[in-house]
Tab-separated table of C-alpha atoms in Angstrom:
chain	number	residue	atom	x	y	z
T	1	MET	CA	0.000	0.000	0.000
T	2	ALA	CA	1.319	3.478	-0.870
T	3	LYS	CA	2.437	5.703	1.988
T	4	GLU	CA	-0.198	8.246	2.969
T	5	LEU	CA	1.036	11.837	2.742
T	6	THR	CA	-2.069	13.365	4.277
T	7	HIS	CA	-4.880	12.207	6.518
T	8	ARG	CA	-8.118	10.860	5.023
T	9	ALA	CA	-10.655	12.447	7.337
T	10	GLU	CA	-12.924	13.443	4.477
T	11	GLU	CA	-13.343	9.791	3.487
T	12	LEU	CA	-14.137	8.844	7.088
T	13	LYS	CA	-16.673	11.661	7.234
T	14	GLN	CA	-18.397	10.200	4.197
T	15	LEU	CA	-18.535	6.882	6.076
T	16	GLY	CA	-20.516	8.572	8.859
T	17	TRP	CA	-17.827	9.371	11.446
T	18	ASN	CA	-18.729	12.187	13.852
T	19	GLN	CA	-16.706	15.395	14.110
T	20	GLU	CA	-15.109	14.562	17.466
T	21	ASP	CA	-13.712	11.247	16.174
T	22	LEU	CA	-12.514	12.956	13.005
T	23	TYR	CA	-10.530	15.519	15.007
T	24	LYS	CA	-9.023	12.726	17.100
T	25	TYR	CA	-8.065	10.778	13.984
T	26	ILE	CA	-6.409	13.840	12.377
T	27	GLU	CA	-4.365	14.681	15.477
T	28	LEU	CA	-3.203	11.097	16.015
T	29	TRP	CA	-2.376	10.721	12.318
T	30	ASP	CA	-0.286	13.940	12.367
T	31	TYR	CA	1.636	12.783	15.428
T	32	ARG	CA	2.369	9.296	14.025
T	33	GLN	CA	3.411	10.720	10.664
T	34	ARG	CA	6.133	12.840	12.256
T	35	TRP	CA	7.236	10.783	15.248
T	36	GLY	CA	5.960	7.265	14.668
T	37	SER	CA	3.529	5.344	16.850
T	38	VAL	CA	5.960	4.263	19.589
T	39	ASN	CA	4.824	6.977	22.038
T	40	LEU	CA	1.112	6.586	21.352
T	41	GLU	CA	-1.079	4.863	23.910
T	42	ARG	CA	-2.322	1.399	22.933
T	43	GLU	CA	-5.908	2.643	22.644
T	44	ASP	CA	-4.757	5.408	20.274
T	45	ARG	CA	-2.946	2.893	18.051
T	46	LEU	CA	-6.077	0.738	18.004
T	47	PHE	CA	-8.163	3.795	17.120
T	48	LEU	CA	-5.943	4.526	14.099
T	49	ARG	CA	-5.990	0.867	13.070
T	50	LYS	CA	-9.781	0.866	13.195
T	51	ALA	CA	-9.963	4.006	11.044
T	52	GLU	CA	-7.566	2.639	8.461
T	53	SER	CA	-9.321	-0.699	8.257
T	54	LEU	CA	-12.395	1.142	6.964
T	55	LEU	CA	-10.550	3.013	4.226
T	56	PRO	CA	-9.882	1.674	0.731
T	57	GLU	CA	-6.297	1.209	-0.418
T	58	ILE	CA	-4.844	4.408	-1.820
T	59	SER	CA	-3.285	4.557	-5.263
T	60	LYS	CA	0.498	4.789	-5.501
T	61	ASN	CA	0.383	8.155	-7.241
T	62	LYS	CA	-1.794	9.922	-4.625
T	63	VAL	CA	0.134	12.926	-3.272
T	64	SER	CA	-0.966	15.604	-0.808
T	65	VAL	CA	0.553	18.374	1.299
T	66	LYS	CA	1.037	18.134	5.060
T	67	LYS	CA	-1.214	20.433	7.112
T	68	PRO	CA	0.689	23.640	8.056
T	69	LEU	CA	1.309	24.452	11.727
T	70	LYS	CA	-0.862	27.567	11.582
T	71	GLU	CA	-3.842	25.459	10.466
T	72	LYS	CA	-3.664	23.060	13.414
T	73	SER	CA	-6.692	23.257	15.725
T	74	TYR	CA	-4.729	24.291	18.820
T	75	TYR	CA	-2.909	27.083	16.974
T	76	CYS	CA	-6.192	28.359	15.503
T	77	TRP	CA	-7.781	28.263	18.969
T	78	ILE	CA	-5.086	30.516	20.444
T	79	GLN	CA	-5.180	32.811	17.398
T	80	PHE	CA	-8.961	33.111	17.654
T	81	PHE	CA	-8.856	34.381	21.235
T	82	LEU	CA	-5.968	36.713	20.428
T	83	ASN	CA	-7.981	38.233	17.564
T	84	GLU	CA	-11.009	38.672	19.837
T	85	MET	CA	-8.886	40.447	22.446
T	86	ASN	CA	-7.234	42.687	19.869
T	87	ASP	CA	-10.704	43.798	18.719
T	88	PHE	CA	-11.781	44.263	22.339
T	89	GLU	CA	-8.839	46.572	23.056
T	90	LEU	CA	-9.380	48.569	19.891
T	91	ASN	CA	-12.820	49.487	21.214
T	92	ALA	CA	-11.674	50.115	24.802
T	93	ASN	CA	-10.111	53.576	24.288
T	94	LEU	CA	-6.854	52.623	26.018
T	95	ASP	CA	-3.928	54.987	26.450
T	96	GLU	CA	-1.169	54.510	23.879
T	97	GLY	CA	0.976	51.441	24.503
T	98	MET	CA	-1.251	49.845	27.143
T	99	ARG	CA	-1.777	46.124	26.656
T	100	GLY	CA	-3.890	43.398	28.207
T	101	ILE	CA	-1.938	40.668	29.960
T	102	TRP	CA	-4.064	37.970	28.279
T	103	PRO	CA	-3.093	38.885	24.702
T	104	ILE	CA	0.523	39.076	25.871
T	105	PHE	CA	0.217	35.425	26.998
T	106	LEU	CA	-1.255	34.387	23.673
T	107	GLU	CA	1.185	36.337	21.513
T	108	GLU	CA	4.123	34.772	23.311
T	109	GLU	CA	2.614	31.286	23.189
T	110	LEU	CA	2.291	31.555	19.415
T	111	ARG	CA	5.844	32.907	19.142
T	112	VAL	CA	7.218	29.950	21.077
T	113	ILE	CA	5.167	27.486	19.014
T	114	ASP	CA	6.414	29.091	15.791
T	115	TYR	CA	9.982	28.818	17.079
T	116	PHE	CA	9.957	25.157	18.176
T	117	GLU	CA	7.379	23.887	15.636
T	118	PRO	CA	5.777	21.085	17.672
T	119	VAL	CA	3.401	18.682	15.918
T	120	LEU	CA	0.403	19.944	17.937
T	121	GLY	CA	-1.307	16.587	17.630
T	122	LEU	CA	-3.371	15.018	20.388
T	123	PRO	CA	-0.447	14.154	22.751
T	124	ASP	CA	0.833	17.754	22.509
T	125	THR	CA	-2.566	19.364	23.036
T	126	ILE	CA	-3.254	17.190	26.082
T	127	LYS	CA	-0.003	18.383	27.674
T	128	ALA	CA	-0.686	21.961	26.585
T	129	LYS	CA	-3.739	22.040	28.856
T	130	LEU	CA	-1.225	22.533	31.688
T	131	ILE	CA	-0.470	25.976	30.255
T	132	GLY	CA	-3.839	27.104	31.697
T	133	PRO	CA	-2.600	27.154	35.321
T	134	ILE	CA	0.592	28.907	34.169
T	135	ARG	CA	-1.505	31.694	32.674
T	136	GLU	CA	-3.547	32.044	35.873
T	137	ASP	CA	-0.359	32.182	37.988
T	138	LEU	CA	0.966	34.932	35.746
T	139	VAL	CA	-2.284	36.855	36.219
T	140	LYS	CA	-1.580	36.787	39.960
T	141	THR	CA	2.002	37.895	39.343
T	142	ALA	CA	0.848	40.867	37.289
T	143	LEU	CA	-1.706	41.831	39.936
T	144	GLU	CA	0.980	41.840	42.611
T	145	ILE	CA	3.691	43.658	40.669
T	146	TYR	CA	1.645	46.201	38.713
T	147	LYS	CA	-1.337	46.708	41.035
T	148	GLU	CA	-0.713	50.453	41.324
T	149	SER	CA	-0.920	51.116	37.583
T	150	LEU	CA	-3.040	48.405	35.960
T	151	ILE	CA	-6.710	48.740	35.116
T	152	THR	CA	-9.293	45.946	34.972
T	153	LYS	CA	-12.034	45.592	32.393
T	154	GLN	CA	-14.490	42.752	31.733
T	155	PHE	CA	-13.989	40.348	28.838
T	156	ASP	CA	-16.484	37.534	28.276
T	157	PHE	CA	-14.238	34.531	27.600
T	158	HIS	CA	-17.145	32.078	27.349
T	159	GLY	CA	-19.301	34.464	25.352
T	160	ALA	CA	-16.606	34.966	22.724
T	161	LEU	CA	-16.273	31.201	22.338
T	162	ALA	CA	-20.041	30.675	22.144
T	163	ASN	CA	-20.289	33.286	19.384
T	164	ALA	CA	-17.518	31.550	17.455
T	165	LYS	CA	-19.224	28.184	17.668
T	166	SER	CA	-22.506	29.719	16.525
T	167	ARG	CA	-20.644	30.878	13.414
T	168	GLY	CA	-19.458	27.342	12.731
T	169	GLU	CA	-15.976	27.500	14.283
T	170	ASN	CA	-14.380	24.376	15.784
T	171	SER	CA	-16.925	22.804	18.129
T	172	SER	CA	-14.213	21.120	20.215
T	173	TRP	CA	-12.637	24.416	21.336
T	174	ARG	CA	-12.881	25.259	25.035
T	175	SER	CA	-12.603	28.460	27.017
T	176	LEU	CA	-9.208	29.807	28.045
T	177	ARG	CA	-10.413	29.801	31.641
T	178	ASP	CA	-11.897	26.854	33.497
T	179	GLY	CA	-12.130	25.344	36.964
T	180	ASP	CA	-12.156	27.993	39.698
T	181	TYR	CA	-11.702	30.711	37.058
T	182	GLU	CA	-14.462	29.596	34.691
T	183	SER	CA	-16.789	32.524	35.382
T	184	ASN	CA	-14.021	35.119	35.906
T	185	LYS	CA	-14.242	37.897	33.310
T	186	ASP	CA	-11.505	40.112	34.749
T	187	TYR	CA	-9.220	41.404	32.024
T	188	GLN	CA	-6.204	43.253	33.390
T	189	ILE	CA	-4.399	45.868	31.306
T	190	ILE	CA	-0.922	47.118	32.134
T	191	ALA	CA	0.833	50.377	31.305
T	192	LYS	CA	3.190	50.726	28.347
T	193	ALA	CA	6.200	51.004	30.685
T	194	ASN	CA	5.566	47.485	32.022
T	195	VAL	CA	4.642	45.629	28.845
T	196	LEU	CA	8.138	44.548	27.748
T	197	GLU	CA	9.135	43.393	31.233
T	198	PHE	CA	5.996	41.295	31.602
T	199	ARG	CA	6.309	39.932	28.061
T	200	LYS	CA	9.792	38.629	28.895
T	201	THR	CA	8.474	36.970	32.066
T	202	VAL	CA	5.716	35.227	30.114
T	203	ASN	CA	8.053	34.172	27.324
T	204	GLU	CA	10.573	32.649	29.725
T	205	LYS	CA	7.864	30.529	31.386
T	206	LEU	CA	6.410	29.324	28.090
T	207	LEU	CA	9.758	28.567	26.451
T	208	SER	CA	10.783	26.202	29.231
T	209	PHE	CA	7.362	24.559	29.550
T	210	ILE	CA	6.740	23.948	25.859
T	211	LYS	CA	10.265	22.697	25.153
T	212	ASP	CA	10.299	20.341	28.150
T	213	ASN	CA	6.733	19.036	28.089
T	214	LEU	CA	5.313	18.671	24.588
T	215	PRO	CA	5.889	15.045	23.517
T	216	SER	CA	6.670	15.884	19.898
T	217	LEU	CA	9.651	17.993	21.060
T	218	ALA	CA	11.152	15.241	23.225
T	219	LYS	CA	13.820	14.450	20.625
T	220	SER	CA	14.260	17.998	19.349
T	221	ASP	CA	17.809	19.350	19.615
T	222	LYS	CA	16.782	22.931	18.909
T	223	SER	CA	18.293	25.231	21.524
T	224	LEU	CA	16.532	28.068	23.313
T	225	PRO	CA	16.521	31.386	21.425
T	226	PRO	CA	19.055	34.080	22.408
T	227	ASN	CA	18.448	36.285	25.432
T	228	ASP	CA	17.672	39.287	23.242
T	229	TRP	CA	14.953	37.401	21.339
T	230	ILE	CA	12.437	39.901	22.798
T	231	ASN	CA	13.374	43.565	22.661
């Protein structure tokens, strides 16, 4: 059988597979294609085997392009919230240079992902859920350090997501805030003088976490970026 160069989710969809299983299949397929199946759980390998047993043999001349990083579901999820927050701040009449700490998180997360280029398949996105508590800890840090100068507005995290899903966006996306923070709409904004300092703090946390914890980067020999990566 010819080697598959792209997933075959569309064919599974035509066979009646639901959207949740299709997303799972795509993420597992992406991970296996880059790193092999050795680090996949047994149930994930069986899931892929089941999917492939339903598909007809592909012709030897079938060629496709691998899905770009920026089109992966997790990347699009972060970019969606960043776009929503950028629009929110445009309408908030902020002083020049002021910036919300939430978009700073998301900008730096995307920068780190672009730098290391993880697969962002299912194993990566499961681990990436641990970035949530890191964000909340950094909220507390900002509140402590910049409490004299920051301002707080209200941003509806869940509402923004609900509106996206009503427009047909990815139904598997979740809110940026959950658990004890699920209903918290506080959106802190810091002064221009503090933005670069806080951005460096966020970037340092995310660089170490993403490099050390995402499974697809376990064998990566790419070093950390230089100290002046953020100026």
